[in-house]
CSV table of C-alpha atoms in Angstrom, one decimal:
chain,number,residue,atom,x,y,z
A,24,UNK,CA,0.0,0.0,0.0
A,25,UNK,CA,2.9,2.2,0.8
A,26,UNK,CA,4.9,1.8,-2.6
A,27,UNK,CA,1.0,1.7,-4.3
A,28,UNK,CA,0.3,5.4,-2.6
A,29,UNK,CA,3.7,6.6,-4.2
A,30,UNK,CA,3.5,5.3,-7.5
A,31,UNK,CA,2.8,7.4,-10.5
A,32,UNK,CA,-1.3,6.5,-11.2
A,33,UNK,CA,-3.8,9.1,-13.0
A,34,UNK,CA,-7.0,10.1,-11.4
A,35,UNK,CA,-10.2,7.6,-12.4
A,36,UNK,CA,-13.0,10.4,-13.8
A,37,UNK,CA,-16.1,8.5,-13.8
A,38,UNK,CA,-18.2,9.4,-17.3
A,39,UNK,CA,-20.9,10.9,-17.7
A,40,UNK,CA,-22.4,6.8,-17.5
A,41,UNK,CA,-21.7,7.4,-14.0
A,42,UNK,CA,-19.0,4.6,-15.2
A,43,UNK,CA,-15.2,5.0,-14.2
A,44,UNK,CA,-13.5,4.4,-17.4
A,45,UNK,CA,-11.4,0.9,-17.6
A,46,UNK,CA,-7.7,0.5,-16.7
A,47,UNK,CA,-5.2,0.4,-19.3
A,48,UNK,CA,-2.5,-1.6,-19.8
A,49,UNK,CA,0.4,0.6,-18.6
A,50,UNK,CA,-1.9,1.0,-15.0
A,51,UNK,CA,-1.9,-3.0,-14.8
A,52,UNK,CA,1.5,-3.5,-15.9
A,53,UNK,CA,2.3,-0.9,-13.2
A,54,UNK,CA,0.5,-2.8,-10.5
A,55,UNK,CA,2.3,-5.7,-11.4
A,56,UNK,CA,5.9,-3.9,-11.0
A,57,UNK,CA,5.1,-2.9,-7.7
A,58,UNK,CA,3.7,-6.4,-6.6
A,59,UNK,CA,7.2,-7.5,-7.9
A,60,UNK,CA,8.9,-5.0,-5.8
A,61,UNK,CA,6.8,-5.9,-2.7
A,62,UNK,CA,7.7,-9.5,-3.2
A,63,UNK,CA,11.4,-8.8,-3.6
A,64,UNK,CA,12.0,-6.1,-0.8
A,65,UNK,CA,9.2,-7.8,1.4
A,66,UNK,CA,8.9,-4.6,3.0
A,67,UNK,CA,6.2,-5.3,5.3
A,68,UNK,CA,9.2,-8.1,7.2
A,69,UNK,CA,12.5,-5.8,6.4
A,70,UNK,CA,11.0,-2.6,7.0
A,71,UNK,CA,7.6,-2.1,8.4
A,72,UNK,CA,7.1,-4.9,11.3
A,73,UNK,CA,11.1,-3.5,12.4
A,74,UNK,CA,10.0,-0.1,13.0
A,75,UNK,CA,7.3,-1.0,15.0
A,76,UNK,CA,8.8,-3.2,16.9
A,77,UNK,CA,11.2,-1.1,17.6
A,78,UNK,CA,9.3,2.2,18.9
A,79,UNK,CA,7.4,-0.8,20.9
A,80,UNK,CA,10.4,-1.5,22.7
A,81,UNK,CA,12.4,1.8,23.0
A,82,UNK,CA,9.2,3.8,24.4
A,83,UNK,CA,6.8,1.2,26.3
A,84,UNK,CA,9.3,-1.2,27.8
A,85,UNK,CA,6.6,-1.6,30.2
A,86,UNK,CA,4.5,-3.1,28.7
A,87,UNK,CA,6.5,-6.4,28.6
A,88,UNK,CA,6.3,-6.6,32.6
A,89,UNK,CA,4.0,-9.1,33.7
A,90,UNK,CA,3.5,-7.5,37.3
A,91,UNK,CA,0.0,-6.2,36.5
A,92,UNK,CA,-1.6,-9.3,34.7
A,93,UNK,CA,-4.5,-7.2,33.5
A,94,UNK,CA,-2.6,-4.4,32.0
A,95,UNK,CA,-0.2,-7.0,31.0
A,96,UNK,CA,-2.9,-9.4,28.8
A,97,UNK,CA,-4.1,-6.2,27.4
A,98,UNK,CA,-1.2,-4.8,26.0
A,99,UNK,CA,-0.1,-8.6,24.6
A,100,UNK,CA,-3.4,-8.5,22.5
A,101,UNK,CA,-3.4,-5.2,21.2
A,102,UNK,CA,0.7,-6.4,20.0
A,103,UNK,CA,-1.1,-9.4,18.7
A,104,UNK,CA,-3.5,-7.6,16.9
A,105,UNK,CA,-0.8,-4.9,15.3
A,106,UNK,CA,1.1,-7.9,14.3
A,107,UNK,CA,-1.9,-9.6,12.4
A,108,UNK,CA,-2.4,-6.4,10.9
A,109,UNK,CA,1.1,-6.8,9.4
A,110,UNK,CA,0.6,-10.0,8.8
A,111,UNK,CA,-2.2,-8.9,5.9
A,112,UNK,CA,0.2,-6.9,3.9
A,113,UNK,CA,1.8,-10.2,2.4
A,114,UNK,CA,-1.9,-11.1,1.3
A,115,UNK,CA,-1.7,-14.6,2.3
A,116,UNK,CA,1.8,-15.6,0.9
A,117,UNK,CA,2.9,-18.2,3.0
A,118,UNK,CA,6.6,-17.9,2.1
A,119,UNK,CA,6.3,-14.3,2.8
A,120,UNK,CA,4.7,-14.9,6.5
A,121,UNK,CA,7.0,-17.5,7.5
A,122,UNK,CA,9.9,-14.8,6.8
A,123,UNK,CA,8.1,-12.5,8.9
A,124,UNK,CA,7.8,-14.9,12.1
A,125,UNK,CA,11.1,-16.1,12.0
A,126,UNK,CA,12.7,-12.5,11.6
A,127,UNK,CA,15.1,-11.5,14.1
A,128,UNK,CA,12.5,-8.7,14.7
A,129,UNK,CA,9.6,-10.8,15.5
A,130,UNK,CA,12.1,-13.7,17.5
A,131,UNK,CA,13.2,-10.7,19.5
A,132,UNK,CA,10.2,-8.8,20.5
A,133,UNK,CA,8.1,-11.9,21.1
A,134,UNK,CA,10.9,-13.5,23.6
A,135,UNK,CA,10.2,-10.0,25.7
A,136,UNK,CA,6.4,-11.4,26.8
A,137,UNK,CA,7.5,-13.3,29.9
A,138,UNK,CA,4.1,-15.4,29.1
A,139,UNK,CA,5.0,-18.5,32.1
A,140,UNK,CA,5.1,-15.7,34.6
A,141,UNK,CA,2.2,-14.5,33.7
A,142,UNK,CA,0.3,-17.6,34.1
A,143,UNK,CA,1.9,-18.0,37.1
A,144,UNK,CA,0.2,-15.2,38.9
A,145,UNK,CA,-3.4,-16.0,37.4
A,146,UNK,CA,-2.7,-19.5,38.7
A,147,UNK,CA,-2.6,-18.6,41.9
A,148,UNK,CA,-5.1,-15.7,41.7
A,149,UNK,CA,-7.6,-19.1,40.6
A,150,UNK,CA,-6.3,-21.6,42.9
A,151,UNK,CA,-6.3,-19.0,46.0
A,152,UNK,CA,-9.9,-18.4,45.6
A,153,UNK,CA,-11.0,-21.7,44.9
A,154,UNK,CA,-8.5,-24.0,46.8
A,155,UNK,CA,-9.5,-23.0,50.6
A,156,UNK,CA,-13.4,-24.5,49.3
A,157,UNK,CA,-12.0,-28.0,48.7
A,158,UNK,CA,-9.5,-28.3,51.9
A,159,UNK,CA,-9.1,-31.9,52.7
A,160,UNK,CA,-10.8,-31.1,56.3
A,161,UNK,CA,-13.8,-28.5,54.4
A,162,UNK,CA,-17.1,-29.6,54.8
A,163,UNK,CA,-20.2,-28.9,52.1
A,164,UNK,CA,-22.1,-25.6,53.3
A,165,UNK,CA,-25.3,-24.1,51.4
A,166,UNK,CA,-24.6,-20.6,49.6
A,167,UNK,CA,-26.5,-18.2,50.4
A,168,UNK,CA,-29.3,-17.3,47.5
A,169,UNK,CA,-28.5,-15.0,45.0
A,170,UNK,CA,-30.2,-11.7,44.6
A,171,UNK,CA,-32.3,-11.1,41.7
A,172,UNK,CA,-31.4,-7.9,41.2
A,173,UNK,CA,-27.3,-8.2,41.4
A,174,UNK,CA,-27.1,-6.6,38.0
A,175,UNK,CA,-29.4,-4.0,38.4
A,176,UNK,CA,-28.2,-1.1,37.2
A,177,UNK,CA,-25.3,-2.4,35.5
A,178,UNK,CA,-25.7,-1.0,32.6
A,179,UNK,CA,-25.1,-4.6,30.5
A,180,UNK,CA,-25.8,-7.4,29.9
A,181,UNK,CA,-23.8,-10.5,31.6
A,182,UNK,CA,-21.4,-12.1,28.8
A,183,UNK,CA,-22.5,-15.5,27.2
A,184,UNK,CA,-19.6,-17.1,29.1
A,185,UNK,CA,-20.6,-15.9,32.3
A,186,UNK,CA,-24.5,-17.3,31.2
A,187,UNK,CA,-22.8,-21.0,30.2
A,188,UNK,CA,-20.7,-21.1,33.5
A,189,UNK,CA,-23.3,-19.8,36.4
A,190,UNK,CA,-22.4,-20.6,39.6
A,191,UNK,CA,-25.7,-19.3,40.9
A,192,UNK,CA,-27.3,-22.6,39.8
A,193,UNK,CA,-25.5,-24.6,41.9
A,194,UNK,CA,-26.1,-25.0,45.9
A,195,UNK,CA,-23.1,-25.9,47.4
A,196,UNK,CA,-19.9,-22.9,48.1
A,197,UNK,CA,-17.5,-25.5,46.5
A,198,UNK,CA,-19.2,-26.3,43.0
A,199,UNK,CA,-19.7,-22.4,42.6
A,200,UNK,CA,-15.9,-21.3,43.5
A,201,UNK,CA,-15.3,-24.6,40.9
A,202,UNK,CA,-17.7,-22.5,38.2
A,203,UNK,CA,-16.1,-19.1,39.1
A,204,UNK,CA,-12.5,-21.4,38.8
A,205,UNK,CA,-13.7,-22.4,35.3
A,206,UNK,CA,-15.2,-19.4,34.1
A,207,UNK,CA,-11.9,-17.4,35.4
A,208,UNK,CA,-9.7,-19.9,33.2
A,209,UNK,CA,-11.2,-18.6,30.3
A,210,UNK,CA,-12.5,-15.4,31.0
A,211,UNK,CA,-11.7,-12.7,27.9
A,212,UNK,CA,-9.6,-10.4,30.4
A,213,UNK,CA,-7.4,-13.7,31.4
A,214,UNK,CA,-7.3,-15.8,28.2
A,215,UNK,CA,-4.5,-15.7,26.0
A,216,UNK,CA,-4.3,-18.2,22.8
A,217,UNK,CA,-0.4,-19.6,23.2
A,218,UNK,CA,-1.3,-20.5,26.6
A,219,UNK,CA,-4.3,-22.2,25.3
A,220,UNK,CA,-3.0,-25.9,26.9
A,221,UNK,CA,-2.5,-24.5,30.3
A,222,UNK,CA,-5.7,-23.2,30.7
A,223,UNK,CA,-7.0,-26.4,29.9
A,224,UNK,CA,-4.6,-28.1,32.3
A,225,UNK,CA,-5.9,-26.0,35.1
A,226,UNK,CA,-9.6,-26.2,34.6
A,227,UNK,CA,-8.7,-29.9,34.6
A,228,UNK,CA,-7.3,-29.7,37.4
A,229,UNK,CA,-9.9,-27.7,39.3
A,230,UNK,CA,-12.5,-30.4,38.5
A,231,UNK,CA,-10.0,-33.3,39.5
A,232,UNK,CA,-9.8,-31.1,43.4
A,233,UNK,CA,-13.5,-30.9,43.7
A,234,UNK,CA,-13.9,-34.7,42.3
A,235,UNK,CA,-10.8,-35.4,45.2
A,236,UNK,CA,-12.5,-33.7,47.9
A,237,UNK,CA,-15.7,-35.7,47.5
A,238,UNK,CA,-14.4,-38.6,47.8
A,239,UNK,CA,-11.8,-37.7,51.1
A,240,UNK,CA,-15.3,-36.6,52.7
A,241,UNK,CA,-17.4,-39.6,51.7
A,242,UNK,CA,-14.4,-41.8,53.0
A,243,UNK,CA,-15.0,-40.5,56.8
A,244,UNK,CA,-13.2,-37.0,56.5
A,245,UNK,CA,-17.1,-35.7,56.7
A,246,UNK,CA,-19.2,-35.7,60.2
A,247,UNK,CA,-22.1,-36.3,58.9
A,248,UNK,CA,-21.4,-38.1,55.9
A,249,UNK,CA,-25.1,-38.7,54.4
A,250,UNK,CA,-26.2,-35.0,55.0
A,251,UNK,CA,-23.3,-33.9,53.5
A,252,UNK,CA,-23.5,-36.2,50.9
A,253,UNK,CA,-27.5,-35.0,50.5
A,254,UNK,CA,-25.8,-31.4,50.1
A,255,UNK,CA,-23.4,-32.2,47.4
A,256,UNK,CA,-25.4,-34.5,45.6
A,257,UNK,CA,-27.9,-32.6,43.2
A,258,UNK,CA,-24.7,-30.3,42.5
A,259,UNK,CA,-22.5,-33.3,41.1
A,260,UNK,CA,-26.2,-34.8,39.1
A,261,UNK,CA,-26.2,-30.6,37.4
A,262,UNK,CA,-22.4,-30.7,36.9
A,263,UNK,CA,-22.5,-34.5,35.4
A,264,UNK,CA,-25.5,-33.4,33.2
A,265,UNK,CA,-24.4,-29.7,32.0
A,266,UNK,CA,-20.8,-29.2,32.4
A,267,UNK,CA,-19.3,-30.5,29.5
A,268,UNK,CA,-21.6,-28.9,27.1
A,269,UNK,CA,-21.3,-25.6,28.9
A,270,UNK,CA,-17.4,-26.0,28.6
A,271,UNK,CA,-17.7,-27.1,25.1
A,272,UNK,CA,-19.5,-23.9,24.0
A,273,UNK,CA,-17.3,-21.6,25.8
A,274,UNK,CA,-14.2,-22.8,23.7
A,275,UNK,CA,-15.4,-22.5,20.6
A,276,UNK,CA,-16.1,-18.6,22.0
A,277,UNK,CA,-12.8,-18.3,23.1
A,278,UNK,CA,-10.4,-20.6,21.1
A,279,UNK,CA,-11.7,-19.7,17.3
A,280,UNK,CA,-8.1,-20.3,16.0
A,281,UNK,CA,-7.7,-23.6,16.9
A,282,UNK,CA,-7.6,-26.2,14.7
A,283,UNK,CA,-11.0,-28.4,14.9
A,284,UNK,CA,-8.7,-31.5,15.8
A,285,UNK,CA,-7.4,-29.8,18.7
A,286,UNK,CA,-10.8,-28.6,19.8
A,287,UNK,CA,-12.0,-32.2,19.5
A,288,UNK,CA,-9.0,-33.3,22.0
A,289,UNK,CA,-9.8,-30.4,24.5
A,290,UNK,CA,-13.9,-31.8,24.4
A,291,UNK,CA,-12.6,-35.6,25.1
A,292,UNK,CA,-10.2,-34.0,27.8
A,293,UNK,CA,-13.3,-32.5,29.6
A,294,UNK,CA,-15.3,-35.4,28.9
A,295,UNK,CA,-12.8,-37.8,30.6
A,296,UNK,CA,-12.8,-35.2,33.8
A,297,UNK,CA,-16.6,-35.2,33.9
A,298,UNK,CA,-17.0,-38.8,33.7
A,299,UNK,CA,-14.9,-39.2,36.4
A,300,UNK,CA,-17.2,-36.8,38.4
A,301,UNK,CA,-20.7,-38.6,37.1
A,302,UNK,CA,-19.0,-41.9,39.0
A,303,UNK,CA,-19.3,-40.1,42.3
A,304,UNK,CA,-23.4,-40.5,42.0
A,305,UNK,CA,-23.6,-43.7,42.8
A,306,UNK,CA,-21.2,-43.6,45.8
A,307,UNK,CA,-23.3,-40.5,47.1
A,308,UNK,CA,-26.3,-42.8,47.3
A,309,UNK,CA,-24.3,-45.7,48.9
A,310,UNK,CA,-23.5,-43.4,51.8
A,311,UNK,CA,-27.1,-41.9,51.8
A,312,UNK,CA,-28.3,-45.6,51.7
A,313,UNK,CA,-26.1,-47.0,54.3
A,314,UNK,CA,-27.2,-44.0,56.8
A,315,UNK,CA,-30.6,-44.0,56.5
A,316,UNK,CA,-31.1,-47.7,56.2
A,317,UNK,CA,-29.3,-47.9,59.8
A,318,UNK,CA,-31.7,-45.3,61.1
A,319,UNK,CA,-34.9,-47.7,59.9
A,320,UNK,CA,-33.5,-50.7,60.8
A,321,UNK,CA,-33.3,-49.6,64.4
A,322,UNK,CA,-36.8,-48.8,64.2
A,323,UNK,CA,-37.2,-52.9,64.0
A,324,UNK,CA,-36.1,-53.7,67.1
A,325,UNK,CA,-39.9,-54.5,68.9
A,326,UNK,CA,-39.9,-57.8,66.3
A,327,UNK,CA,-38.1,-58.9,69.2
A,328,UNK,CA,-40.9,-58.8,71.3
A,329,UNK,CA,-43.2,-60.6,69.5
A,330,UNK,CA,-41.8,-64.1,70.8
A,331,UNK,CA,-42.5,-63.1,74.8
A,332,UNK,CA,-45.9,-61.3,73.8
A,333,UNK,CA,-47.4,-64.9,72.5
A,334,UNK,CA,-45.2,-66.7,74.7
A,335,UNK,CA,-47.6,-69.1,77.6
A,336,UNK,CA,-51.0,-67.2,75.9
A,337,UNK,CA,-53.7,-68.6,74.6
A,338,UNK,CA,-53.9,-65.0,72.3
A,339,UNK,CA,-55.0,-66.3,68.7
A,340,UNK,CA,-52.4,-64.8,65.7
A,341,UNK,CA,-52.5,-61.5,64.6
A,342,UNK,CA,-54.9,-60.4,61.7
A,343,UNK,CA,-52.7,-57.0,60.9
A,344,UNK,CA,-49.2,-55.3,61.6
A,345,UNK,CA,-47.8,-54.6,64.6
A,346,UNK,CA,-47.7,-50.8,66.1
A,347,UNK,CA,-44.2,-50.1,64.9
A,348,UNK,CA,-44.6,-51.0,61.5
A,349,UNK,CA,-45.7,-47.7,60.2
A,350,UNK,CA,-42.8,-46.3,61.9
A,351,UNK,CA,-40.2,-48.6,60.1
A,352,UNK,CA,-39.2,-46.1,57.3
A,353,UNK,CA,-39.8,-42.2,59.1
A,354,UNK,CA,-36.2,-41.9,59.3
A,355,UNK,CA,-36.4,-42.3,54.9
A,356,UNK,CA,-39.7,-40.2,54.7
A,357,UNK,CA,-38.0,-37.5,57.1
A,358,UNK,CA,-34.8,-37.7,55.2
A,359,UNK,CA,-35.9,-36.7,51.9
A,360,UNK,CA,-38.3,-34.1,52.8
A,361,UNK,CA,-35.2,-32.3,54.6
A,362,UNK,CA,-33.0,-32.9,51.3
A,363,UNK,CA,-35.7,-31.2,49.2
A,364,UNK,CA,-32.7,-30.3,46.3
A,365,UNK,CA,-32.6,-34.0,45.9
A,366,UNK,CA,-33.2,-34.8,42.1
A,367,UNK,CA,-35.8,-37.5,41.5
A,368,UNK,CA,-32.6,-39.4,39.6
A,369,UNK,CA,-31.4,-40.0,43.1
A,370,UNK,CA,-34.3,-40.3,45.1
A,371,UNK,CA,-35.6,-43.2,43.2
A,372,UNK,CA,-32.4,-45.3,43.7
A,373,UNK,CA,-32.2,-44.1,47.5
A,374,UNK,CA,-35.7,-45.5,48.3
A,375,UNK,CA,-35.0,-48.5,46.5
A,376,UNK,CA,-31.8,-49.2,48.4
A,377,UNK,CA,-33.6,-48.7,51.5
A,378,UNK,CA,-35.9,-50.5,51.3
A,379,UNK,CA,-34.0,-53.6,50.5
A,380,UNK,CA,-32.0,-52.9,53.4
A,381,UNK,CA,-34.6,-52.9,55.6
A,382,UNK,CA,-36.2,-55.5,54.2
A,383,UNK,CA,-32.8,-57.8,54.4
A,384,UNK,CA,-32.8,-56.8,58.1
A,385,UNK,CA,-36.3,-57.9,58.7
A,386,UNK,CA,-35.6,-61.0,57.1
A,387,UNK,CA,-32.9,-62.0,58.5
A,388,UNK,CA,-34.1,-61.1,62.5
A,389,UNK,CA,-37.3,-62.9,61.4
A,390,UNK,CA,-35.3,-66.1,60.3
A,391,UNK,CA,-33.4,-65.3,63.6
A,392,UNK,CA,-36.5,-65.3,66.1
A,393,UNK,CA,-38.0,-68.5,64.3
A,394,UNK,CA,-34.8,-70.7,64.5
A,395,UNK,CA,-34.6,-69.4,68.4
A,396,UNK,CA,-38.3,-70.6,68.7
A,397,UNK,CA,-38.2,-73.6,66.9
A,398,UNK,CA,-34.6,-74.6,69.0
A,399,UNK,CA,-36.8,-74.0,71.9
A,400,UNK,CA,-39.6,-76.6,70.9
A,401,UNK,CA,-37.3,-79.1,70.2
A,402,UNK,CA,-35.5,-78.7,73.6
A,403,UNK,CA,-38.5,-79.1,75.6
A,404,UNK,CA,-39.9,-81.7,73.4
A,405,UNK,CA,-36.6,-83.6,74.1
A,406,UNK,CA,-37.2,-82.9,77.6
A,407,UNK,CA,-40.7,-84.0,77.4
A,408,UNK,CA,-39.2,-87.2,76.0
A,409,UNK,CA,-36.7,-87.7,78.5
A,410,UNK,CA,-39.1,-86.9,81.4
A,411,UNK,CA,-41.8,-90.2,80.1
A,412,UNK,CA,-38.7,-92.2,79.7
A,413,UNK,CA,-37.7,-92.1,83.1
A,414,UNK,CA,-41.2,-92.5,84.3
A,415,UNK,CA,-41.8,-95.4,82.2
A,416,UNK,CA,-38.5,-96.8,83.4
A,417,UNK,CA,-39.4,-96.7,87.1
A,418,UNK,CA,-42.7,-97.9,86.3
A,419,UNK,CA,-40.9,-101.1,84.5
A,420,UNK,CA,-38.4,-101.9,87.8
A,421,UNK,CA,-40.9,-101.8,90.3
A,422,UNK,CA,-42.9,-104.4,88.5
A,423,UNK,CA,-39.3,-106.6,88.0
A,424,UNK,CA,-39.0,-106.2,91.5
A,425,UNK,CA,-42.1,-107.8,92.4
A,426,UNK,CA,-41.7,-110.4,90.3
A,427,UNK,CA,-38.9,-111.2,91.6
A,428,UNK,CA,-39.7,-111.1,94.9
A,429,UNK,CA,-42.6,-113.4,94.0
A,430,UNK,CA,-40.4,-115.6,92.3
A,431,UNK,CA,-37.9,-115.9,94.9
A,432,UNK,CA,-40.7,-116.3,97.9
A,433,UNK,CA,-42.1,-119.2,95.3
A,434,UNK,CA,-38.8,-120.1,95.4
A,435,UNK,CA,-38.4,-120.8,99.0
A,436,UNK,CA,-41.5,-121.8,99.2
A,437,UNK,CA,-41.0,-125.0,97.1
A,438,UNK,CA,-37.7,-125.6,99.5
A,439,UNK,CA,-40.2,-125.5,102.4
C-alpha cells in the first residue's frame, strides 16, 4: 500500500455513464511492478514490522512486565493484533509470512512477553480463591441465595460465558468457587491463545480437586457423611449433566483459532474429567443408603418382642401389623423431605436401596426369632421325651422287682 500510494497512477474520472472508465494496460503493468517489488524487498518483514517493533520496545518497555496481569494481557493482545495487521500486507503468501515470524525482529520482540510468569500469577489468583473450598478437612455448606437484582443497574448485559458457567445454579460454596474457577480460566480479560494448553490443564485440574475432595469426605473425612453427601449430591447430578456442554461452548467462544482437531482433544479432555465426576453419584447414594437404612433398621427392634408377647397365651395370631410397622421407614420419609434439592434421579435409587436394606434386616431377624423358637420346641420336646422315659422306666423296675420277689418267695417256698 505504501509503494502503491507513491506510484505514479492518474486520477479515475467516472463518465458521464456514472462509469469509471477501464484501466489500461500501462496501470496494470504498473500494479504488477510494484507487486514484484513488494515481493522482492518484502517490505512489510524488512522494514515495516522493524519499526514498529522497535518504537514498541524503545518507548513502552513496560508493557512487557508481567507484574500487572490485566494491564499486561491487554497490551499482549493489542501487540497481537498490530502484528496480524502486518501479517495482511503479504496477502496470504505463505513464504512471505513464514519470513516475517522467524525474523530476528519478531524472534526478538516476542521472547520480551514473559508469558509463564504470567500464568503463574493467574494461577494462583484461581487456585487461591477456589483451593481453601476444597480443603481436605472442608465440609459442604449451602450458599446463600443470590439476589435477583445483582445486576441491576449495571448497565449490561452479563457475557454469554458468564450465562454457560453460572455458579448461581448450583447450591453448594464449592461447585460455585469450581464454576467461578472455570469461568476465570477462560475469561476474555485472562485468556491468551499460546497458553491455550495451560488453561486447559488448570480447569482440569480444578475439577479433579473438587472430584478429590468428595471422595476424602465420603471416605470418613465428613461428620455427617449422608447429610453432606445429601448437600453435594444434586450439584455433582447438574455438573455430570451440564458441564461439558457448557465448557464445550465456551471454547469454541474463546479458542476460534484452533484447529477443529485440537478442539475435539480439549472436548474428550473434559469429557474424561466429567465422567470421572458422574461416577461419584452412585457412591453419594451408597453413603445416603447406608445411613438412612441404619436409622430404619433400628426402628425394627420390637420384632423382638413378639416371641415373649405370644409366649404361655392362649392369644389367637395377629390379623394386621404390629404398632411399629408404620414407623419402620420415618427416618427415609424425614430424610428426603429435609433434602428437598434432591433430584428424582437420586431419590428413586435411595428409596430402593432402603428399602431392600430394611427388608434384608427384617428377614434375617425374622429367620433369627424363628430358628430361636423352633430350638426351643425341640429342647422341651426332648425334655418332654426324656421326662416319660424315666417314668416309664421306674414304672418297668418296680414291677421286676415284684416279680422277683414273688419268684424268689415261690422259690423258697418249694424248699419248704
Amino acid at each position: 500500500p505504501l509503494l502503491r500510494a507513491c506510484a505514479p497512477s492518474r486520477e479515475l474520472v467516472a463518465g458521464e455513464d456514472g462509469l469509471a472508465p477501464e484501466r489500461g494496460a500501462e496501470e496494470l503493468a504498473a500494479d504488477a511492478h510494484i507487486d514484484e517489488v513488494l515481493a522482492v524487498y518484502d517490505i512489510p518483514t524488512r522494514v515495516i514490522w522493524p519499526e514498529i517493533q522497535d518504537a514498541i520496545v524503545r518507548n513502552m518497555a513496560a508493557v512487557f512486565s508481567p507484574g500487572i496481569p490485566d494491564l499486561f494481557q491487554r497490551c499482549f493482545l493489542a501487540a497481537r493484533r498490530i502484528f496480524a495487521m502486518v501479517e495482511q500486507l503479504h496477502h496470504g503468501d505463505e513464504a512471505a509470512l513464514r519470513r516475517l515470524h522467524t525474523c530476528d525482529a519478531s524472534v526478538a520482540f516476542w521472547k520480551k512477553w514473559n508469558l509463564p510468569v504470567y500464568f503463574q500469577l493467574r494461577f494462583q489468583e484461581v487456585t487461591g480463591a477456589f483451593v481453601p473450598f476444597v480443603e481436605e478437612k472442608s465440609v459442604p455448606e449451602l450458599a446463600a441465595a443470590p439476589s435477583r437484582d445483582a445486576n441491576a443497574g449495571s448497565g449490561a448485559a452479563p457475557t454469554q460465558q458468564y450465562r454457560l458457567l453460572a455458579g448461581d445454579a448450583y447450591r453448594v460454596t464449592a461447585t460455585r468457587a469450581l464454576l467461578d474457577a472455570l469461568r476465570r480460566c477462560w475469561d476474555p480479560d485472562v485468556y491468551i491463545a499460546q497458553l491455550a494448553h495451560r488453561s486447559l490443564k488448570l480447569s482440569l485440574q480444578a475439577i479433579a480437586r473438587y472430584v478429590s475432595w468428595i471422595r476424602t469426605g465420603l471416605q470418613g473425612v465428613w461428620k455427617e457423611p449422608a447429610n453432606h453427601a445429601a448437600v453435594v449430591a444434586g450439584d455433582v447430578e447438574r455438573l455430570a449433566d451440564r458441564l461439558s456442554a457448557e465448557l464445550a461452548s465456551v471454547l469454541r467462544m474463546r479458542t476460534r483459532d484452533l484447529d477443529a482437531v485440537v478442539l475435539a482433544w480439549m472436548d474428550s479432555a473434559f469429557a474424561e474429567s466429567i465422567n470421572e465426576l458422574a461416577k461419584l453419584l452412585p457412591d453419594l447414594v451408597d453413603v445416603m443408603a447406608s445411613s438412612v437404612a441404619g436409622s430404619c433398621e433400628k426402628n425394627l427392634q420390637p420384632l423382638r418382642g413378639i416371641l415373649a408377647t405370644y409366649r404361655m397365651t392362649n392369644k389367637p395370631p395377629p390379623t394386621h401389623a404390629s404398632h411399629f410397622v408404620p414407623n419402620v421407614l420415618r427416618p427415609l420419609r424425614g430424610f428426603i423431605s429435609g433434602a428437598s434439592a434432591l433430584p428424582p434421579s437420586i431419590v428413586a435409587p435411595l428409596r430402593l436401596r432402603v428399602a431392600e436394606s430394611t427388608s434384608a434386616k427384617y428377614l434375617s431377624m425374622a429367620e433369627e426369632l424363628l430358628a430361636s423358637v423352633l430350638k426351643a420346641e425341640e429342647t422341651l420336646r426332648r425334655l418332654n421325651i426324656g421326662k416319660s422315659s424315666s417314668n416309664l422306666g421306674a414304672a418297668g423296675g418296680d414291677r421286676g422287682g415284684g416279680a422277683a420277689a414273688a419268684a424268689k418267695k415261690g422259690g423258697s417256698a418249694a424248699g419248704r
